[in-house]
Amino acid sequence: MRFLKSRIADSSRALLGPLEITVMELLWEHGESSVHDVVPKLARPLAYTTVMTTLDRLYKKGLLDRRKSERAFVYAPRLSRREWEHKRTGDFVAGFLAAPQTSGEMLVSCLVEAVGQQDEALLDELEKKIRMKRKELCRRGKP
């Protein structure tokens, strides 16, 4: 279980740093913003150029769209928070499953254990989704 938690933490840290996550949260909450809009909303004072560099990095990572407005860029999230979390989780699981066969077995085992400890209703939902996926695969002719 600890192994799975550390893999999740490592995968999300590799994608975004703490300031990048904070900036994304602000953009998800407030929508389209310029550097000038973001700087005062941060919990700690940061240089304008630091925020500008962070927004540019997020744009280059494909997480933000930007457009020119007068002499400044205005940034907006390319994905909603939910879409980003779905992509990040999907990338993590795909990476885990690309490893040797035992990693896939460990992933499933840890997932069932973690879900079972947190929420029995969610465990029922997981079982329901598995049944639905099996039916879908059978309809496509995949056993």
mmCIF file with all atom_site columns, C-alpha atoms in Angstrom:
data_model
loop_
_atom_site.group_PDB
_atom_site.id
_atom_site.type_symbol
_atom_site.label_atom_id
_atom_site.label_alt_id
_atom_site.label_comp_id
_atom_site.label_asym_id
_atom_site.label_entity_id
_atom_site.label_seq_id
_atom_site.pdbx_PDB_ins_code
_atom_site.Cartn_x
_atom_site.Cartn_y
_atom_site.Cartn_z
_atom_site.occupancy
_atom_site.B_iso_or_equiv
_atom_site.pdbx_formal_charge
_atom_site.auth_seq_id
_atom_site.auth_comp_id
_atom_site.auth_asym_id
_atom_site.auth_atom_id
_atom_site.pdbx_PDB_model_num
ATOM 1   C CA . MET A 1 1   ? 0.000   0.000   0.000   1.00 0.00 ? 1   MET A CA 1
ATOM 2   C CA . ARG A 1 2   ? 2.784   2.463   0.876   1.00 0.00 ? 2   ARG A CA 1
ATOM 3   C CA . PHE A 1 3   ? 4.477   1.543   -2.419  1.00 0.00 ? 3   PHE A CA 1
ATOM 4   C CA . LEU A 1 4   ? 1.367   2.556   -4.390  1.00 0.00 ? 4   LEU A CA 1
ATOM 5   C CA . LYS A 1 5   ? 0.975   5.842   -2.485  1.00 0.00 ? 5   LYS A CA 1
ATOM 6   C CA . SER A 1 6   ? 4.604   6.767   -3.122  1.00 0.00 ? 6   SER A CA 1
ATOM 7   C CA . ARG A 1 7   ? 4.225   5.962   -6.868  1.00 0.00 ? 7   ARG A CA 1
ATOM 8   C CA . ILE A 1 8   ? 1.163   8.236   -7.081  1.00 0.00 ? 8   ILE A CA 1
ATOM 9   C CA . ALA A 1 9   ? 2.935   11.048  -5.243  1.00 0.00 ? 9   ALA A CA 1
ATOM 10  C CA . ASP A 1 10  ? 6.048   10.661  -7.418  1.00 0.00 ? 10  ASP A CA 1
ATOM 11  C CA . SER A 1 11  ? 4.037   10.706  -10.632 1.00 0.00 ? 11  SER A CA 1
ATOM 12  C CA . SER A 1 12  ? 2.113   13.868  -9.740  1.00 0.00 ? 12  SER A CA 1
ATOM 13  C CA . ARG A 1 13  ? 5.251   15.643  -8.503  1.00 0.00 ? 13  ARG A CA 1
ATOM 14  C CA . ALA A 1 14  ? 7.062   14.825  -11.734 1.00 0.00 ? 14  ALA A CA 1
ATOM 15  C CA . LEU A 1 15  ? 4.296   16.500  -13.718 1.00 0.00 ? 15  LEU A CA 1
ATOM 16  C CA . LEU A 1 16  ? 3.870   19.714  -11.702 1.00 0.00 ? 16  LEU A CA 1
ATOM 17  C CA . GLY A 1 17  ? 5.746   21.493  -8.959  1.00 0.00 ? 17  GLY A CA 1
ATOM 18  C CA . PRO A 1 18  ? 4.051   23.099  -5.925  1.00 0.00 ? 18  PRO A CA 1
ATOM 19  C CA . LEU A 1 19  ? 3.910   26.591  -7.481  1.00 0.00 ? 19  LEU A CA 1
ATOM 20  C CA . GLU A 1 20  ? 2.599   25.171  -10.755 1.00 0.00 ? 20  GLU A CA 1
ATOM 21  C CA . ILE A 1 21  ? -0.174  23.349  -8.882  1.00 0.00 ? 21  ILE A CA 1
ATOM 22  C CA . THR A 1 22  ? -1.049  26.534  -6.971  1.00 0.00 ? 22  THR A CA 1
ATOM 23  C CA . VAL A 1 23  ? -1.233  28.537  -10.202 1.00 0.00 ? 23  VAL A CA 1
ATOM 24  C CA . MET A 1 24  ? -3.381  25.876  -11.877 1.00 0.00 ? 24  MET A CA 1
ATOM 25  C CA . GLU A 1 25  ? -5.744  25.910  -8.876  1.00 0.00 ? 25  GLU A CA 1
ATOM 26  C CA . LEU A 1 26  ? -6.074  29.699  -9.195  1.00 0.00 ? 26  LEU A CA 1
ATOM 27  C CA . LEU A 1 27  ? -6.819  29.469  -12.910 1.00 0.00 ? 27  LEU A CA 1
ATOM 28  C CA . TRP A 1 28  ? -9.390  26.708  -12.366 1.00 0.00 ? 28  TRP A CA 1
ATOM 29  C CA . GLU A 1 29  ? -11.053 28.854  -9.711  1.00 0.00 ? 29  GLU A CA 1
ATOM 30  C CA . HIS A 1 30  ? -10.882 32.264  -11.406 1.00 0.00 ? 30  HIS A CA 1
ATOM 31  C CA . GLY A 1 31  ? -10.676 31.384  -15.098 1.00 0.00 ? 31  GLY A CA 1
ATOM 32  C CA . GLU A 1 32  ? -8.719  33.268  -17.715 1.00 0.00 ? 32  GLU A CA 1
ATOM 33  C CA . SER A 1 33  ? -5.984  35.405  -16.086 1.00 0.00 ? 33  SER A CA 1
ATOM 34  C CA . SER A 1 34  ? -2.849  37.368  -16.867 1.00 0.00 ? 34  SER A CA 1
ATOM 35  C CA . VAL A 1 35  ? 0.324   37.365  -14.784 1.00 0.00 ? 35  VAL A CA 1
ATOM 36  C CA . HIS A 1 36  ? -0.888  40.663  -13.326 1.00 0.00 ? 36  HIS A CA 1
ATOM 37  C CA . ASP A 1 37  ? -4.132  38.940  -12.224 1.00 0.00 ? 37  ASP A CA 1
ATOM 38  C CA . VAL A 1 38  ? -2.381  35.908  -10.675 1.00 0.00 ? 38  VAL A CA 1
ATOM 39  C CA . VAL A 1 39  ? 0.350   37.637  -8.620  1.00 0.00 ? 39  VAL A CA 1
ATOM 40  C CA . PRO A 1 40  ? -1.931  39.236  -5.984  1.00 0.00 ? 40  PRO A CA 1
ATOM 41  C CA . LYS A 1 41  ? -3.986  36.057  -5.569  1.00 0.00 ? 41  LYS A CA 1
ATOM 42  C CA . LEU A 1 42  ? -0.992  33.997  -4.424  1.00 0.00 ? 42  LEU A CA 1
ATOM 43  C CA . ALA A 1 43  ? -0.725  33.261  -0.696  1.00 0.00 ? 43  ALA A CA 1
ATOM 44  C CA . ARG A 1 44  ? 2.915   34.388  -0.625  1.00 0.00 ? 44  ARG A CA 1
ATOM 45  C CA . PRO A 1 45  ? 4.525   37.307  -2.422  1.00 0.00 ? 45  PRO A CA 1
ATOM 46  C CA . LEU A 1 46  ? 6.399   36.283  -5.562  1.00 0.00 ? 46  LEU A CA 1
ATOM 47  C CA . ALA A 1 47  ? 8.153   38.271  -8.241  1.00 0.00 ? 47  ALA A CA 1
ATOM 48  C CA . TYR A 1 48  ? 6.149   39.049  -11.355 1.00 0.00 ? 48  TYR A CA 1
ATOM 49  C CA . THR A 1 49  ? 8.834   37.309  -13.445 1.00 0.00 ? 49  THR A CA 1
ATOM 50  C CA . THR A 1 50  ? 8.566   34.130  -11.349 1.00 0.00 ? 50  THR A CA 1
ATOM 51  C CA . VAL A 1 51  ? 4.833   33.912  -12.000 1.00 0.00 ? 51  VAL A CA 1
ATOM 52  C CA . MET A 1 52  ? 5.369   34.773  -15.675 1.00 0.00 ? 52  MET A CA 1
ATOM 53  C CA . THR A 1 53  ? 7.909   31.937  -16.007 1.00 0.00 ? 53  THR A CA 1
ATOM 54  C CA . THR A 1 54  ? 5.576   29.509  -14.211 1.00 0.00 ? 54  THR A CA 1
ATOM 55  C CA . LEU A 1 55  ? 2.662   30.333  -16.520 1.00 0.00 ? 55  LEU A CA 1
ATOM 56  C CA . ASP A 1 56  ? 4.933   29.975  -19.559 1.00 0.00 ? 56  ASP A CA 1
ATOM 57  C CA . ARG A 1 57  ? 6.113   26.547  -18.350 1.00 0.00 ? 57  ARG A CA 1
ATOM 58  C CA . LEU A 1 58  ? 2.512   25.415  -17.841 1.00 0.00 ? 58  LEU A CA 1
ATOM 59  C CA . TYR A 1 59  ? 1.723   26.639  -21.364 1.00 0.00 ? 59  TYR A CA 1
ATOM 60  C CA . LYS A 1 60  ? 4.727   24.720  -22.778 1.00 0.00 ? 60  LYS A CA 1
ATOM 61  C CA . LYS A 1 61  ? 3.592   21.583  -20.899 1.00 0.00 ? 61  LYS A CA 1
ATOM 62  C CA . GLY A 1 62  ? 0.287   21.859  -22.744 1.00 0.00 ? 62  GLY A CA 1
ATOM 63  C CA . LEU A 1 63  ? -1.816  22.600  -19.671 1.00 0.00 ? 63  LEU A CA 1
ATOM 64  C CA . LEU A 1 64  ? -2.693  26.185  -20.572 1.00 0.00 ? 64  LEU A CA 1
ATOM 65  C CA . ASP A 1 65  ? -3.888  28.053  -23.625 1.00 0.00 ? 65  ASP A CA 1
ATOM 66  C CA . ARG A 1 66  ? -2.817  31.657  -24.055 1.00 0.00 ? 66  ARG A CA 1
ATOM 67  C CA . ARG A 1 67  ? -3.734  34.606  -26.171 1.00 0.00 ? 67  ARG A CA 1
ATOM 68  C CA . LYS A 1 68  ? -2.251  38.051  -26.572 1.00 0.00 ? 68  LYS A CA 1
ATOM 69  C CA . SER A 1 69  ? -4.232  40.900  -25.028 1.00 0.00 ? 69  SER A CA 1
ATOM 70  C CA . GLU A 1 70  ? -2.567  44.239  -25.687 1.00 0.00 ? 70  GLU A CA 1
ATOM 71  C CA . ARG A 1 71  ? 1.010   43.741  -24.441 1.00 0.00 ? 71  ARG A CA 1
ATOM 72  C CA . ALA A 1 72  ? 0.424   40.736  -22.163 1.00 0.00 ? 72  ALA A CA 1
ATOM 73  C CA . PHE A 1 73  ? -0.587  37.116  -22.446 1.00 0.00 ? 73  PHE A CA 1
ATOM 74  C CA . VAL A 1 74  ? -3.838  35.930  -20.896 1.00 0.00 ? 74  VAL A CA 1
ATOM 75  C CA . TYR A 1 75  ? -3.822  32.267  -19.830 1.00 0.00 ? 75  TYR A CA 1
ATOM 76  C CA . ALA A 1 76  ? -6.655  29.769  -19.437 1.00 0.00 ? 76  ALA A CA 1
ATOM 77  C CA . PRO A 1 77  ? -6.626  26.098  -18.431 1.00 0.00 ? 77  PRO A CA 1
ATOM 78  C CA . ARG A 1 78  ? -6.746  23.764  -21.425 1.00 0.00 ? 78  ARG A CA 1
ATOM 79  C CA . LEU A 1 79  ? -8.323  21.047  -19.249 1.00 0.00 ? 79  LEU A CA 1
ATOM 80  C CA . SER A 1 80  ? -10.772 21.267  -16.371 1.00 0.00 ? 80  SER A CA 1
ATOM 81  C CA . ARG A 1 81  ? -9.502  20.096  -12.993 1.00 0.00 ? 81  ARG A CA 1
ATOM 82  C CA . ARG A 1 82  ? -11.466 16.866  -13.435 1.00 0.00 ? 82  ARG A CA 1
ATOM 83  C CA . GLU A 1 83  ? -10.072 16.262  -16.938 1.00 0.00 ? 83  GLU A CA 1
ATOM 84  C CA . TRP A 1 84  ? -6.519  16.904  -15.689 1.00 0.00 ? 84  TRP A CA 1
ATOM 85  C CA . GLU A 1 85  ? -6.951  14.536  -12.743 1.00 0.00 ? 85  GLU A CA 1
ATOM 86  C CA . HIS A 1 86  ? -8.391  11.891  -15.093 1.00 0.00 ? 86  HIS A CA 1
ATOM 87  C CA . LYS A 1 87  ? -5.450  12.264  -17.491 1.00 0.00 ? 87  LYS A CA 1
ATOM 88  C CA . ARG A 1 88  ? -2.881  12.240  -14.670 1.00 0.00 ? 88  ARG A CA 1
ATOM 89  C CA . THR A 1 89  ? -4.439  9.123   -13.147 1.00 0.00 ? 89  THR A CA 1
ATOM 90  C CA . GLY A 1 90  ? -4.701  7.409   -16.535 1.00 0.00 ? 90  GLY A CA 1
ATOM 91  C CA . ASP A 1 91  ? -1.053  8.189   -17.300 1.00 0.00 ? 91  ASP A CA 1
ATOM 92  C CA . PHE A 1 92  ? -0.016  6.809   -13.910 1.00 0.00 ? 92  PHE A CA 1
ATOM 93  C CA . VAL A 1 93  ? -1.970  3.581   -14.357 1.00 0.00 ? 93  VAL A CA 1
ATOM 94  C CA . ALA A 1 94  ? -0.751  3.123   -17.946 1.00 0.00 ? 94  ALA A CA 1
ATOM 95  C CA . GLY A 1 95  ? 2.847   3.603   -16.795 1.00 0.00 ? 95  GLY A CA 1
ATOM 96  C CA . PHE A 1 96  ? 2.368   1.162   -13.962 1.00 0.00 ? 96  PHE A CA 1
ATOM 97  C CA . LEU A 1 97  ? 0.853   -1.443  -16.271 1.00 0.00 ? 97  LEU A CA 1
ATOM 98  C CA . ALA A 1 98  ? 3.688   -1.026  -18.787 1.00 0.00 ? 98  ALA A CA 1
ATOM 99  C CA . ALA A 1 99  ? 6.040   -2.448  -16.123 1.00 0.00 ? 99  ALA A CA 1
ATOM 100 C CA . PRO A 1 100 ? 6.464   -6.216  -15.561 1.00 0.00 ? 100 PRO A CA 1
ATOM 101 C CA . GLN A 1 101 ? 3.311   -8.327  -15.034 1.00 0.00 ? 101 GLN A CA 1
ATOM 102 C CA . THR A 1 102 ? 3.637   -8.363  -11.246 1.00 0.00 ? 102 THR A CA 1
ATOM 103 C CA . SER A 1 103 ? 3.253   -4.564  -11.184 1.00 0.00 ? 103 SER A CA 1
ATOM 104 C CA . GLY A 1 104 ? -0.227  -4.847  -12.692 1.00 0.00 ? 104 GLY A CA 1
ATOM 105 C CA . GLU A 1 105 ? -1.207  -7.437  -10.122 1.00 0.00 ? 105 GLU A CA 1
ATOM 106 C CA . MET A 1 106 ? 0.171   -5.210  -7.349  1.00 0.00 ? 106 MET A CA 1
ATOM 107 C CA . LEU A 1 107 ? -1.718  -2.209  -8.694  1.00 0.00 ? 107 LEU A CA 1
ATOM 108 C CA . VAL A 1 108 ? -5.041  -4.071  -8.670  1.00 0.00 ? 108 VAL A CA 1
ATOM 109 C CA . SER A 1 109 ? -4.385  -5.540  -5.229  1.00 0.00 ? 109 SER A CA 1
ATOM 110 C CA . CYS A 1 110 ? -3.444  -2.180  -3.702  1.00 0.00 ? 110 CYS A CA 1
ATOM 111 C CA . LEU A 1 111 ? -6.368  -0.430  -5.386  1.00 0.00 ? 111 LEU A CA 1
ATOM 112 C CA . VAL A 1 112 ? -8.909  -2.909  -4.020  1.00 0.00 ? 112 VAL A CA 1
ATOM 113 C CA . GLU A 1 113 ? -7.315  -2.744  -0.554  1.00 0.00 ? 113 GLU A CA 1
ATOM 114 C CA . ALA A 1 114 ? -7.251  1.077   -0.485  1.00 0.00 ? 114 ALA A CA 1
ATOM 115 C CA . VAL A 1 115 ? -10.805 1.440   -1.783  1.00 0.00 ? 115 VAL A CA 1
ATOM 116 C CA . GLY A 1 116 ? -12.059 -1.186  0.667   1.00 0.00 ? 116 GLY A CA 1
ATOM 117 C CA . GLN A 1 117 ? -10.511 0.686   3.587   1.00 0.00 ? 117 GLN A CA 1
ATOM 118 C CA . GLN A 1 118 ? -11.894 4.066   2.503   1.00 0.00 ? 118 GLN A CA 1
ATOM 119 C CA . ASP A 1 119 ? -15.389 3.462   1.209   1.00 0.00 ? 119 ASP A CA 1
ATOM 120 C CA . GLU A 1 120 ? -17.401 0.266   0.857   1.00 0.00 ? 120 GLU A CA 1
ATOM 121 C CA . ALA A 1 121 ? -19.830 1.948   -1.566  1.00 0.00 ? 121 ALA A CA 1
ATOM 122 C CA . LEU A 1 122 ? -16.903 2.861   -3.801  1.00 0.00 ? 122 LEU A CA 1
ATOM 123 C CA . LEU A 1 123 ? -15.814 -0.783  -3.746  1.00 0.00 ? 123 LEU A CA 1
ATOM 124 C CA . ASP A 1 124 ? -19.309 -1.699  -4.983  1.00 0.00 ? 124 ASP A CA 1
ATOM 125 C CA . GLU A 1 125 ? -18.963 0.946   -7.712  1.00 0.00 ? 125 GLU A CA 1
ATOM 126 C CA . LEU A 1 126 ? -15.603 -0.538  -8.750  1.00 0.00 ? 126 LEU A CA 1
ATOM 127 C CA . GLU A 1 127 ? -17.186 -3.982  -9.005  1.00 0.00 ? 127 GLU A CA 1
ATOM 128 C CA . LYS A 1 128 ? -20.059 -2.547  -11.079 1.00 0.00 ? 128 LYS A CA 1
ATOM 129 C CA . LYS A 1 129 ? -17.619 -0.829  -13.475 1.00 0.00 ? 129 LYS A CA 1
ATOM 130 C CA . ILE A 1 130 ? -15.661 -4.063  -13.883 1.00 0.00 ? 130 ILE A CA 1
ATOM 131 C CA . ARG A 1 131 ? -18.852 -5.929  -14.806 1.00 0.00 ? 131 ARG A CA 1
ATOM 132 C CA . MET A 1 132 ? -19.803 -3.212  -17.304 1.00 0.00 ? 132 MET A CA 1
ATOM 133 C CA . LYS A 1 133 ? -16.346 -3.297  -18.898 1.00 0.00 ? 133 LYS A CA 1
ATOM 134 C CA . ARG A 1 134 ? -16.501 -7.111  -19.205 1.00 0.00 ? 134 ARG A CA 1
ATOM 135 C CA . LYS A 1 135 ? -19.879 -6.847  -20.973 1.00 0.00 ? 135 LYS A CA 1
ATOM 136 C CA . GLU A 1 136 ? -18.519 -4.191  -23.311 1.00 0.00 ? 136 GLU A CA 1
ATOM 137 C CA . LEU A 1 137 ? -15.495 -6.335  -24.166 1.00 0.00 ? 137 LEU A CA 1
ATOM 138 C CA . CYS A 1 138 ? -17.705 -9.375  -24.773 1.00 0.00 ? 138 CYS A CA 1
ATOM 139 C CA . ARG A 1 139 ? -19.880 -7.368  -27.179 1.00 0.00 ? 139 ARG A CA 1
ATOM 140 C CA . ARG A 1 140 ? -16.731 -6.407  -29.100 1.00 0.00 ? 140 ARG A CA 1
ATOM 141 C CA . GLY A 1 141 ? -15.728 -10.072 -29.266 1.00 0.00 ? 141 GLY A CA 1
ATOM 142 C CA . LYS A 1 142 ? -12.847 -9.851  -26.787 1.00 0.00 ? 142 LYS A CA 1
ATOM 143 C CA . PRO A 1 143 ? -13.012 -12.473 -24.023 1.00 0.00 ? 143 PRO A CA 1
#
